[in-house]
Amino acid sequence: TPAVKVIKNSSPEKSGNSHIAIGKMKIKTRIFHLYYINVIVLIGLFLAEFLIEQKEHKHLYRRKEMLINIYIWIGMFLVSFICRGMVLSIFYFVYSFKLFALSDGWFIWILAFFLCDFTHYCYHRTSHKVSWFWAAHSVHHSSKEFNISVSFRQSWITQFSGHFLFYLWLPLLGLEPVLIYSVITLNLFYQSWLHTELIEKLHPVFEWLFNTPSHHRVHPACELKYLAKNNGEVLILWDRLFGTFQST
């Protein structure tokens, strides 16, 4: 009798797990794409502030400085495509040696937020103390004005100078690289509105917990008591905890 070919179907349990994994990856990919949404929002905030400045004659913008910020940002945006692939590849390499197999629930997203925010604080504080990192970060501080367009003024070599090194402990801990990059993007999204003089102090509770325009206006000041202060990204708590907070 002819041989009968038996086709083994995957179990419903394995199939269900596969669909869940695909669904989670789609969610992360969408959040990962928030980088481009952030670009659109940032441009919108810039145009809104510029129009208000023109209408109310607040003298927040000088044409030469504004154009320099835009030109720097265009170059940075193009370089970011290379950097993103490079950083994710390194993250995945480190992730292959992860110490813990962390689950992918809501708690991990919250944990990732706090760890990424704290890591940014460490990098930002270091970049004001160590000349190697300051060489890249100083580009952001080279503007003579403080407005939304200063957000565009970012160094092209930030990642090449070692910014990503501060985050390597996260994939080693067991956080997925796409999750890390997604949270970094979300935190970057928050920073879009911090570089402005149009927003005064907000509610005291919000000011105590989060980085705000009033806190961030302290950061680039040249006076001695303000140097390397208020280094937080989303939360200002790290500055309060480690003695780098300075009120206006």
XYZ file of C-alpha atoms in Angstrom:
248
model
C 0.000 0.000 0.000
C 1.228 3.528 -0.741
C 2.731 5.382 2.147
C 0.477 7.918 3.764
C 2.078 11.323 4.376
C 1.106 12.697 7.740
C 1.195 16.472 8.149
C 1.624 17.600 11.702
C -0.198 20.780 12.503
C 1.040 23.060 15.213
C -0.931 22.886 18.418
C -3.545 25.587 19.120
C -1.455 26.679 22.086
C 1.650 27.294 19.958
C -0.427 29.013 17.298
C -1.995 31.274 19.903
C 1.389 32.199 21.352
C 2.623 32.998 17.865
C -0.289 35.383 17.243
C 0.307 37.079 20.597
C 4.003 37.548 19.786
C 3.153 39.029 16.388
C 0.595 41.360 17.990
C 3.113 42.593 20.554
C 5.704 43.196 17.844
C 3.179 45.242 15.844
C 2.460 47.415 18.891
C 6.165 47.991 19.471
C 6.729 48.752 15.795
C 3.976 51.383 15.861
C 5.487 53.014 18.928
C 8.888 52.766 17.278
C 7.438 54.833 14.428
C 6.537 57.562 16.915
C 9.961 58.970 16.061
C 8.462 60.296 12.839
C 5.343 61.531 14.632
C 7.655 63.332 17.037
C 9.289 65.065 14.071
C 5.899 66.273 12.824
C 4.842 67.469 16.295
C 8.159 69.242 16.790
C 7.795 71.068 13.484
C 4.224 72.006 14.440
C 5.342 73.405 17.798
C 8.132 75.313 16.113
C 5.748 76.907 13.605
C 3.213 77.740 16.339
C 5.832 79.414 18.538
C 7.322 81.247 15.562
C 3.906 82.631 14.533
C 3.145 83.728 18.109
C 6.562 85.360 18.301
C 5.954 87.221 15.061
C 2.495 88.363 16.151
C 3.451 89.493 19.666
C 6.990 90.686 18.818
C 8.637 88.759 21.651
C 12.008 88.651 19.865
C 12.557 84.957 20.563
C 13.986 84.242 17.118
C 16.844 85.570 15.062
C 16.825 84.509 11.438
C 20.473 83.382 11.309
C 20.248 81.267 14.467
C 16.953 79.734 13.375
C 18.350 78.716 9.971
C 21.443 77.203 11.589
C 19.207 75.107 13.848
C 17.189 73.884 10.877
C 20.277 73.020 8.796
C 21.813 71.088 11.703
C 18.565 69.195 12.217
C 18.330 68.146 8.549
C 21.804 66.614 8.760
C 21.003 64.954 12.082
C 17.775 63.496 10.684
C 19.657 61.873 7.788
C 22.391 60.514 10.060
C 19.754 59.067 12.406
C 18.868 56.366 9.842
C 22.408 54.978 10.088
C 22.554 55.375 13.854
C 19.249 53.590 14.438
C 20.372 50.452 12.622
C 23.774 50.523 14.306
C 22.385 50.959 17.824
C 19.670 48.316 17.450
C 22.207 45.809 16.091
C 24.455 46.377 19.106
C 21.471 46.183 21.477
C 20.425 42.833 19.987
C 23.969 41.495 20.287
C 24.062 42.405 23.989
C 20.503 41.069 24.409
C 21.730 37.623 23.325
C 23.650 37.537 26.634
C 20.700 38.745 28.743
C 20.782 37.919 32.432
C 17.026 37.589 32.903
C 14.117 36.510 30.703
C 11.753 39.363 31.485
C 8.071 39.042 30.612
C 6.341 41.486 28.293
C 3.518 42.840 30.436
C 2.533 46.379 31.327
C 4.889 46.321 34.313
C 7.884 45.895 31.977
C 6.875 49.014 30.042
C 6.740 51.022 33.278
C 10.062 49.556 34.400
C 11.599 50.390 31.015
C 10.362 53.973 31.272
C 11.998 54.572 34.650
C 15.235 52.815 33.664
C 15.509 54.672 30.341
C 14.737 57.997 31.988
C 17.336 57.371 34.697
C 19.890 56.304 32.069
C 19.332 59.514 30.148
C 19.887 61.477 33.335
C 23.212 59.687 33.848
C 24.282 60.351 30.267
C 23.185 63.979 30.338
C 24.967 64.668 33.606
C 28.112 62.908 32.341
C 28.053 64.859 29.079
C 28.503 68.047 31.108
C 31.413 66.599 33.099
C 33.420 64.536 30.593
C 35.023 66.409 27.683
C 34.601 63.524 25.222
C 30.816 63.556 25.565
C 30.652 67.335 25.895
C 32.303 67.638 22.481
C 29.082 66.256 20.975
C 26.544 67.636 23.447
C 27.965 71.174 23.299
C 26.359 71.593 19.876
C 22.965 71.681 21.575
C 24.224 74.364 23.984
C 25.817 76.552 21.336
C 22.689 78.578 20.578
C 22.402 82.095 21.982
C 18.626 81.796 22.183
C 16.076 79.531 23.835
C 13.181 78.517 21.627
C 11.633 75.424 20.056
C 14.066 75.495 17.134
C 16.912 74.804 19.595
C 15.435 71.285 19.838
C 16.669 70.851 16.258
C 20.223 71.694 17.261
C 21.541 68.193 17.991
C 24.978 66.799 17.219
C 25.371 64.440 14.273
C 27.911 62.371 16.216
C 26.055 61.826 19.507
C 25.646 58.080 18.957
C 29.105 57.666 17.436
C 30.614 59.339 20.513
C 29.086 56.677 22.753
C 25.617 57.816 23.830
C 24.271 54.288 23.274
C 26.880 52.812 25.654
C 24.941 54.145 28.635
C 21.924 52.033 27.604
C 23.740 48.705 27.087
C 22.930 47.529 30.593
C 19.227 47.488 29.698
C 19.339 44.732 27.015
C 21.851 42.896 29.219
C 19.288 43.059 32.015
C 16.718 41.462 29.702
C 14.732 44.324 28.168
C 14.025 43.809 24.479
C 15.931 46.244 22.203
C 12.800 47.395 20.341
C 11.112 48.048 23.692
C 14.110 50.113 24.815
C 14.188 52.118 21.612
C 10.425 52.625 21.748
C 10.608 54.051 25.273
C 13.562 56.258 24.315
C 11.442 57.576 21.432
C 8.476 58.236 23.718
C 10.725 60.116 26.148
C 12.159 62.100 23.252
C 8.581 62.907 22.252
C 8.043 64.489 25.686
C 11.031 66.794 25.284
C 9.557 68.517 22.228
C 7.893 71.274 24.255
C 10.616 72.026 26.823
C 12.616 74.591 24.824
C 10.364 77.619 25.065
C 10.006 80.867 26.996
C 6.284 81.151 26.285
C 5.200 78.669 28.984
C 5.517 79.841 32.570
C 5.541 77.624 35.668
C 2.831 74.960 35.781
C 0.992 73.341 38.709
C 3.385 72.808 41.683
C 2.775 69.026 41.731
C 3.601 68.735 38.033
C 6.668 70.944 38.490
C 7.858 68.757 41.379
C 7.611 65.497 39.448
C 8.332 66.331 35.819
C 10.795 68.276 33.726
C 9.092 71.445 32.458
C 10.065 74.487 30.386
C 10.731 76.446 33.584
C 13.123 73.736 34.806
C 14.793 73.326 31.443
C 15.405 77.070 31.058
C 17.825 76.735 33.966
C 19.879 74.051 32.215
C 21.754 76.111 29.571
C 22.413 79.086 31.866
C 26.033 80.228 32.284
C 25.914 81.341 35.930
C 27.920 79.058 38.223
C 24.991 77.914 40.378
C 23.090 76.800 37.259
C 25.888 74.828 35.551
C 25.040 71.172 34.815
C 21.735 71.457 36.677
C 18.321 69.986 35.817
C 19.563 67.123 33.645
C 16.322 65.119 33.702
C 14.529 64.034 30.557
C 10.902 63.403 31.568
C 11.212 63.223 35.351
C 12.945 65.904 37.404
C 13.035 63.477 40.353
C 16.558 62.268 39.538
C 17.903 65.810 39.897
C 16.132 66.197 43.222
C 17.494 62.847 44.452
C 21.116 63.360 43.346
C 21.561 67.053 44.154
C 21.537 68.530 40.640
C 18.198 70.314 40.865
C 18.129 74.100 40.688
C 14.947 76.167 40.767
C 14.584 79.440 38.920
